[in-house]
Short mmCIF file of C-alpha atoms and ligand atoms in Angstrom, two decimals:
data_model
loop_
_atom_site.label_atom_id
_atom_site.label_comp_id
_atom_site.label_asym_id
_atom_site.label_seq_id
_atom_site.Cartn_x
_atom_site.Cartn_y
_atom_site.Cartn_z
CA MET A 1 0.00 0.00 0.00
CA ALA A 2 1.18 3.51 -0.72
CA VAL A 3 2.13 5.79 2.13
CA THR A 4 0.69 9.30 1.78
CA GLY A 5 2.84 12.08 3.24
CA SER A 6 4.59 15.34 2.51
CA ASP A 7 8.18 14.24 3.08
CA LEU A 8 10.27 15.43 0.14
CA HIS A 9 13.25 13.39 1.24
CA VAL A 10 11.26 10.14 1.10
CA ALA A 11 9.82 11.03 -2.32
CA LYS A 12 13.29 11.85 -3.61
CA GLU A 13 14.83 8.57 -2.38
CA PHE A 14 12.15 6.47 -4.11
CA LEU A 15 12.60 8.41 -7.36
CA ILE A 16 16.39 8.05 -7.28
CA LYS A 17 15.94 4.29 -6.86
CA GLY A 18 13.80 4.23 -10.03
CA GLU A 19 10.49 3.79 -8.21
CA LEU A 20 7.29 5.74 -8.82
CA VAL A 21 5.84 8.53 -6.69
CA ALA A 22 2.53 10.34 -7.18
CA ILE A 23 3.17 14.10 -7.22
CA PRO A 24 0.85 17.07 -6.80
CA THR A 25 0.65 19.70 -9.52
CA GLU A 26 -1.70 22.65 -9.97
CA THR A 27 -3.61 20.73 -12.68
CA VAL A 28 -3.96 17.08 -11.57
CA TYR A 29 -1.82 14.55 -9.67
CA GLY A 30 0.95 12.96 -11.75
CA LEU A 31 2.42 9.46 -11.60
CA ALA A 32 6.10 10.34 -11.65
CA GLY A 33 9.30 8.47 -12.41
CA ASN A 34 12.83 9.30 -13.57
CA ALA A 35 12.33 10.24 -17.24
CA LEU A 36 15.91 9.24 -18.11
CA ASN A 37 15.57 5.75 -16.60
CA GLU A 38 13.88 3.40 -19.09
CA LYS A 39 12.89 0.91 -16.44
CA ALA A 40 11.15 3.57 -14.38
CA VAL A 41 9.39 4.87 -17.50
CA LEU A 42 8.26 1.37 -18.43
CA SER A 43 6.78 0.87 -14.98
CA ILE A 44 4.72 4.08 -15.42
CA PHE A 45 3.08 2.57 -18.53
CA GLU A 46 2.51 -0.70 -16.64
CA ALA A 47 1.04 0.88 -13.50
CA LYS A 48 -1.49 2.85 -15.60
CA ASN A 49 -2.19 0.14 -18.19
CA ARG A 50 -1.30 2.79 -20.70
CA PRO A 51 -0.64 1.84 -24.33
CA ALA A 52 2.97 2.43 -25.38
CA PHE A 53 1.87 4.67 -28.28
CA ASP A 54 0.72 7.38 -25.84
CA PRO A 55 3.78 9.52 -24.93
CA LEU A 56 4.53 11.16 -21.56
CA ILE A 57 5.13 14.75 -20.45
CA ILE A 58 8.46 15.49 -18.76
CA HIS A 59 8.43 17.91 -15.84
CA THR A 60 11.25 20.17 -14.76
CA ASP A 61 11.67 23.36 -12.73
CA SER A 62 13.42 25.85 -15.02
CA ILE A 63 13.69 26.84 -18.70
CA GLU A 64 17.47 26.31 -18.41
CA LYS A 65 16.91 22.69 -17.39
CA ALA A 66 14.27 22.22 -20.11
CA ALA A 67 16.94 23.25 -22.64
CA ILE A 68 18.98 20.15 -21.67
CA TYR A 69 16.24 17.96 -23.16
CA VAL A 70 15.04 19.94 -26.19
CA ALA A 71 16.98 20.85 -29.31
CA ASP A 72 15.22 24.14 -29.96
CA ILE A 73 12.77 26.53 -28.34
CA PRO A 74 11.08 28.54 -31.12
CA GLU A 75 10.37 32.22 -30.43
CA LYS A 76 6.61 31.72 -29.86
CA ALA A 77 7.31 28.87 -27.44
CA ARG A 78 9.69 31.07 -25.49
CA VAL A 79 7.15 33.88 -25.22
CA LEU A 80 4.58 31.41 -23.85
CA ALA A 81 7.06 29.75 -21.49
CA ASP A 82 8.15 33.14 -20.10
CA ARG A 83 4.54 34.09 -19.48
CA PHE A 84 2.96 30.83 -18.25
CA TRP A 85 5.70 28.72 -16.63
CA PRO A 86 5.42 27.54 -13.95
CA GLY A 87 1.83 26.79 -14.96
CA PRO A 88 -0.65 24.65 -16.90
CA LEU A 89 1.22 24.85 -20.23
CA THR A 90 2.87 21.90 -22.01
CA LEU A 91 5.05 22.56 -25.04
CA LEU A 92 5.88 19.97 -27.72
CA LEU A 93 9.48 20.65 -28.74
CA PRO A 94 12.11 18.77 -30.79
CA LYS A 95 13.74 16.24 -28.47
CA LYS A 96 17.42 15.60 -27.84
CA ASP A 97 18.78 12.03 -27.81
CA ILE A 98 19.13 12.08 -24.02
CA VAL A 99 15.32 11.66 -23.78
CA PRO A 100 14.48 7.93 -24.15
CA ASP A 101 12.27 7.04 -27.13
CA LEU A 102 10.01 5.24 -24.68
CA VAL A 103 9.03 8.61 -23.17
CA THR A 104 8.00 10.08 -26.53
CA SER A 105 6.63 6.83 -28.04
CA GLY A 106 9.21 7.22 -30.79
CA LEU A 107 8.07 10.73 -31.81
CA ASP A 108 10.75 13.32 -32.47
CA THR A 109 9.12 15.86 -30.17
CA VAL A 110 9.01 15.73 -26.37
CA ALA A 111 6.29 17.28 -24.22
CA VAL A 112 7.75 19.57 -21.53
CA ARG A 113 6.15 21.42 -18.64
CA ILE A 114 7.09 23.32 -15.48
CA PRO A 115 4.26 22.63 -13.02
CA ASN A 116 3.17 25.26 -10.53
CA HIS A 117 3.10 23.54 -7.17
CA PRO A 118 5.53 24.53 -4.39
CA LEU A 119 6.24 20.97 -3.15
CA THR A 120 6.81 19.56 -6.61
CA LEU A 121 8.93 22.53 -7.71
CA GLU A 122 11.12 22.02 -4.64
CA LEU A 123 11.36 18.28 -5.38
CA LEU A 124 12.31 18.94 -9.01
CA SER A 125 14.96 21.45 -7.96
CA GLN A 126 16.61 18.74 -5.84
CA LEU A 127 16.67 16.10 -8.59
CA SER A 128 19.33 15.66 -11.27
CA PHE A 129 16.75 14.29 -13.74
CA PRO A 130 13.32 15.38 -15.06
CA LEU A 131 10.16 13.52 -14.04
CA ALA A 132 8.02 11.77 -16.61
CA ALA A 133 4.47 12.03 -15.27
CA PRO A 134 1.14 11.24 -16.83
CA SER A 135 -1.99 11.86 -14.79
CA ALA A 136 -2.08 9.36 -11.90
CA ASN A 137 -5.19 7.41 -12.97
CA PRO A 138 -5.72 4.12 -14.77
CA PHE A 139 -5.68 4.76 -18.54
CA GLY A 140 -8.96 6.24 -19.79
CA TYR A 141 -10.40 7.04 -16.34
CA ILE A 142 -10.96 10.46 -14.72
CA SER A 143 -7.76 12.27 -13.65
CA PRO A 144 -7.07 12.60 -9.88
CA THR A 145 -7.28 15.98 -8.16
CA LYS A 146 -6.86 14.78 -4.54
CA PRO A 147 -4.35 12.36 -2.97
CA GLU A 148 -7.16 9.99 -2.00
CA HIS A 149 -8.15 9.63 -5.67
CA VAL A 150 -4.65 8.30 -6.36
CA GLU A 151 -4.68 6.08 -3.28
CA LYS A 152 -7.93 4.44 -4.30
CA GLN A 153 -6.82 3.50 -7.80
CA LEU A 154 -3.06 3.15 -7.78
CA GLY A 155 -2.34 2.76 -4.05
CA ASP A 156 -1.37 -0.89 -4.41
CA ARG A 157 1.07 -0.17 -7.26
CA ILE A 158 3.26 2.64 -5.91
CA PRO A 159 5.15 3.19 -2.64
CA TYR A 160 4.50 6.89 -2.01
CA ILE A 161 1.96 9.66 -2.65
CA LEU A 162 3.33 13.15 -2.06
CA ASP A 163 0.44 15.01 -0.47
CA GLY A 164 0.09 18.53 -1.83
CA GLY A 165 -3.62 18.94 -1.09
CA GLU A 166 -6.28 19.55 -3.72
CA CYS A 167 -5.19 20.57 -7.20
CA GLU A 168 -6.04 24.21 -7.76
CA VAL A 169 -6.78 24.23 -11.52
CA GLY A 170 -8.39 20.78 -11.67
CA ILE A 171 -8.02 20.01 -15.39
CA GLU A 172 -4.85 19.07 -17.24
CA SER A 173 -2.40 21.42 -18.93
CA THR A 174 -2.98 23.00 -22.34
CA ILE A 175 -0.71 21.24 -24.89
CA LEU A 176 0.74 23.29 -27.76
CA GLY A 177 2.98 22.28 -30.66
CA PHE A 178 4.65 24.26 -33.43
CA GLU A 179 4.73 23.25 -37.07
CA ASN A 180 6.12 25.52 -39.78
CA ASP A 181 4.53 28.83 -38.84
CA GLU A 182 1.52 27.37 -37.09
CA THR A 183 0.81 26.92 -33.41
CA ILE A 184 -1.32 23.81 -32.87
CA VAL A 185 -3.46 23.12 -29.79
CA TYR A 186 -3.17 19.38 -29.14
CA ARG A 187 -5.23 19.51 -25.95
CA LEU A 188 -7.37 22.26 -24.46
CA GLY A 189 -6.57 22.71 -20.78
CA GLY A 190 -6.00 25.05 -17.87
CA LEU A 191 -5.09 28.11 -19.99
CA ASP A 192 -7.53 30.40 -21.76
CA ILE A 193 -6.89 30.16 -25.53
CA ASN A 194 -7.76 33.87 -25.94
CA GLU A 195 -4.88 34.79 -23.67
CA ILE A 196 -2.51 32.60 -25.69
CA GLU A 197 -3.70 34.19 -28.95
CA SER A 198 -3.27 37.69 -27.56
CA LEU A 199 0.41 36.88 -27.04
CA ILE A 200 1.36 34.93 -30.20
CA GLY A 201 -1.49 35.33 -32.68
CA PRO A 202 -4.02 32.77 -33.96
CA VAL A 203 -3.72 29.06 -33.08
CA VAL A 204 -5.18 25.98 -34.78
CA LEU A 205 -7.24 23.38 -32.91
CA MET A 206 -6.24 19.78 -33.62
CA PRO A 207 -9.32 17.59 -34.14
CA HIS A 208 -9.86 14.50 -31.94
CA SER A 209 -8.95 11.10 -33.24
CA THR A 210 -10.10 7.60 -32.39
CA SER A 211 -6.70 5.96 -32.70
CA ASP A 212 -4.27 8.07 -34.75
CA PRO A 213 -0.87 7.62 -33.08
CA LYS A 214 0.36 10.88 -34.61
CA ALA A 215 -1.99 12.73 -32.28
CA PRO A 216 -2.01 10.49 -29.24
CA GLY A 217 -3.14 13.20 -26.84
CA MET A 218 -6.37 13.58 -28.72
CA LEU A 219 -8.04 10.22 -28.15
CA LYS A 220 -11.78 10.59 -28.45
CA SER A 221 -12.73 8.52 -25.41
CA HIS A 222 -10.93 9.57 -22.23
CA TYR A 223 -11.40 11.01 -18.75
CA ALA A 224 -14.45 8.74 -18.44
CA PRO A 225 -16.43 7.58 -15.40
CA ARG A 226 -17.56 3.92 -15.28
CA LYS A 227 -21.23 4.89 -15.48
CA PRO A 228 -22.56 6.07 -18.86
CA LEU A 229 -22.46 9.87 -19.11
CA HIS A 230 -24.95 11.83 -21.23
CA LEU A 231 -24.56 15.52 -22.09
CA TYR A 232 -27.25 18.17 -22.41
CA ARG A 233 -27.73 21.87 -22.83
CA ARG A 234 -29.46 23.45 -19.83
CA ASP A 235 -32.80 23.74 -21.62
CA GLU A 236 -32.67 20.08 -22.72
CA ILE A 237 -31.91 18.34 -19.45
CA VAL A 238 -34.89 16.67 -17.74
CA PRO A 239 -35.04 14.44 -14.66
CA GLY A 240 -34.42 10.74 -15.37
CA ASP A 241 -35.44 7.86 -13.10
CA ALA A 242 -34.38 7.56 -9.46
CA GLU A 243 -31.07 5.98 -10.46
CA THR A 244 -29.70 9.04 -12.25
CA GLY A 245 -26.89 11.35 -11.10
CA TYR A 246 -26.64 14.97 -12.29
CA LEU A 247 -23.65 17.21 -12.87
CA MET A 248 -25.12 20.71 -13.15
CA PHE A 249 -23.34 24.01 -13.81
CA ASP A 250 -24.86 26.58 -11.45
CA LYS A 251 -28.42 25.56 -10.50
CA TYR A 252 -30.07 22.39 -9.22
CA LEU A 253 -32.39 20.58 -11.58
CA GLU A 254 -35.97 20.79 -10.33
CA GLY A 255 -37.74 17.48 -9.89
CA ALA A 256 -34.59 15.44 -9.21
CA ASP A 257 -33.16 14.37 -5.83
CA ARG A 258 -30.52 16.89 -4.68
CA LYS A 259 -28.51 14.10 -3.05
CA TYR A 260 -27.71 12.90 -6.54
CA GLN A 261 -26.77 16.33 -7.89
CA ARG A 262 -23.50 18.27 -7.88
CA LEU A 263 -23.17 21.98 -8.81
CA LEU A 264 -19.88 22.84 -10.53
CA SER A 265 -20.13 26.53 -9.66
CA PRO A 266 -23.14 28.26 -8.07
CA ASN A 267 -21.45 31.58 -9.01
CA ARG A 268 -20.99 30.62 -12.67
CA ASP A 269 -17.23 30.86 -12.26
CA LEU A 270 -15.50 28.65 -14.86
CA LYS A 271 -12.32 28.43 -12.78
CA GLU A 272 -14.31 27.01 -9.89
CA ALA A 273 -16.14 24.67 -12.29
CA ALA A 274 -12.83 23.31 -13.65
CA HIS A 275 -11.51 22.88 -10.11
CA ASN A 276 -14.55 20.77 -9.14
CA LEU A 277 -15.12 18.88 -12.40
CA PHE A 278 -13.18 15.63 -11.89
CA ALA A 279 -13.85 15.31 -8.14
CA TYR A 280 -17.60 15.65 -8.72
CA LEU A 281 -17.58 13.20 -11.63
CA ARG A 282 -15.90 10.70 -9.30
CA GLU A 283 -18.46 11.36 -6.56
CA LEU A 284 -21.35 10.81 -8.96
CA ASP A 285 -19.70 7.68 -10.35
CA ALA A 286 -19.52 6.28 -6.79
CA LEU A 287 -23.24 6.87 -6.06
CA PRO A 288 -25.80 4.08 -6.53
CA VAL A 289 -26.83 5.45 -9.93
CA SER A 290 -26.85 3.73 -13.30
CA GLU A 291 -26.21 6.82 -15.43
CA ILE A 292 -24.99 10.40 -15.12
CA LYS A 293 -26.54 13.38 -16.89
CA ALA A 294 -24.31 16.43 -17.24
CA GLU A 295 -25.04 19.99 -18.31
CA LEU A 296 -22.57 21.57 -20.74
CA VAL A 297 -21.03 24.82 -19.46
CA PRO A 298 -20.79 28.12 -21.44
CA SER A 299 -18.28 27.45 -24.20
CA SER A 300 -15.82 30.30 -23.79
CA GLY A 301 -12.45 30.52 -22.05
CA LEU A 302 -11.94 27.59 -19.66
CA GLY A 303 -15.46 26.43 -20.54
CA LEU A 304 -14.07 25.07 -23.84
CA ALA A 305 -11.69 22.76 -21.96
CA ILE A 306 -14.40 21.71 -19.49
CA ASN A 307 -16.79 20.82 -22.33
CA ASP A 308 -13.95 18.99 -24.11
CA ARG A 309 -13.44 16.78 -21.02
CA LEU A 310 -17.20 16.21 -20.69
CA GLN A 311 -17.47 15.28 -24.35
CA ARG A 312 -14.61 12.79 -24.16
CA ALA A 313 -15.92 11.37 -20.88
CA SER A 314 -19.25 10.70 -22.61
CA VAL A 315 -17.79 8.59 -25.43
CA PRO A 316 -17.87 4.86 -24.56
CA ALA A 317 -14.34 3.36 -24.53
O1 TXA B 401 -1.56 18.69 -16.51
C1 TXA B 401 -0.95 17.77 -17.04
O2 TXA B 401 -0.48 17.86 -18.19
C2 TXA B 401 -0.77 16.47 -16.22
C3 TXA B 401 0.16 16.77 -15.05
C4 TXA B 401 0.48 15.53 -14.25
O3 TXA B 401 1.32 17.39 -15.52
N1 TXA B 401 -0.25 15.43 -17.05
C5 TXA B 401 -0.99 14.81 -18.02
O4 TXA B 401 -0.33 13.75 -18.63
O5 TXA B 401 -2.12 15.13 -18.28
P1 TXA B 401 -1.09 12.68 -19.51
O6 TXA B 401 -0.03 11.69 -19.86
O7 TXA B 401 -2.27 12.19 -18.81
O8 TXA B 401 -1.45 13.47 -20.80
C6 TXA B 401 -0.42 13.94 -21.62
C7 TXA B 401 -0.89 13.99 -23.03
C8 TXA B 401 -1.13 12.60 -23.57
O9 TXA B 401 -2.44 12.52 -24.07
C9 TXA B 401 -0.11 12.45 -24.68
O10 TXA B 401 -0.63 11.77 -25.77
C10 TXA B 401 0.25 13.87 -25.03
O11 TXA B 401 0.17 14.55 -23.81
N2 TXA B 401 1.62 13.95 -25.52
C11 TXA B 401 2.77 13.75 -24.84
N3 TXA B 401 3.85 13.86 -25.63
C12 TXA B 401 3.38 14.15 -26.87
C13 TXA B 401 3.99 14.38 -28.14
N4 TXA B 401 5.33 14.35 -28.30
N5 TXA B 401 3.19 14.66 -29.20
C14 TXA B 401 1.83 14.69 -29.05
N6 TXA B 401 1.20 14.49 -27.88
C15 TXA B 401 1.96 14.21 -26.81
MG1 MG B 402 -4.17 11.56 -18.53
#
């Protein structure tokens, strides 16, 4: 069973030995291992049941250290890194040979991010290697935003969970890549696309794919609860039978039991909605219901990323 604690020294010792540690970030908890140690990286894929074609993000604590692993940081990438790191931004950059092919699933780009969490930043500053870390959930399931989420699903597979409390942002990082003169959004996430565009000009959204290994981050079915999830606009959602759970945006649904309802943000605050999204989906999944009905949120700013997660959670695996 995993021990949950906030002892950086313990976390560091396990990582140096090539073992896995769950780490807090501002987005979601990560399942971390030494990115330069192939055995450690392999055990990440095994612990998550993750297919080898789905590459990992490497985490570090400074742009200088990131430059050890990437061959080039284009101008637009640098502008974004200066503005948003540490933060929920992942950049796809040309990799150097020092990064194992296992990390990138054989692609010639590597995903890099500096996470914004004080404990994890301190841990990274004490390590001589970057941490490969996917979200700390079994492949395809909802990402963890609290240490107990990790404990429940991966507790028997890892020795230590570094407890950094609840994740502030609550949805994963925004992933951006650069091809020719274009900036491509591979995954919507914790950053507002408008803010990115105001800094570097227009970006292109990459469409989702069912299985295309060239765009592994864009799998259509992902982030899914075990119970079937159905999506509605506010004016379309009606009470189902007694065995239905409801994920609502700001107001309870009349005519349905409140015990089986969760409100993402009574104040219509999309940041708060993102923060609550995965924890509430897990709570509804654990209730004695046979299906979950969810209301789509306003599709601007962070709402785009929230609706993206809801959409992918509603596609059967
Ligand atoms: O917020 C986050 O990004 C969290 C925290 C732990 O940092 N991590 C995370 O990792 O969400 P993961 O593995 O669950 O999602 C990373 C996504 C994957 O879907 C993967 O396919 C994509 O990033 N990805 C990684 N490297 C890539 C590459 N070279 N090209 C295209 N997509 C890549
Ligand atoms: Mg994930």
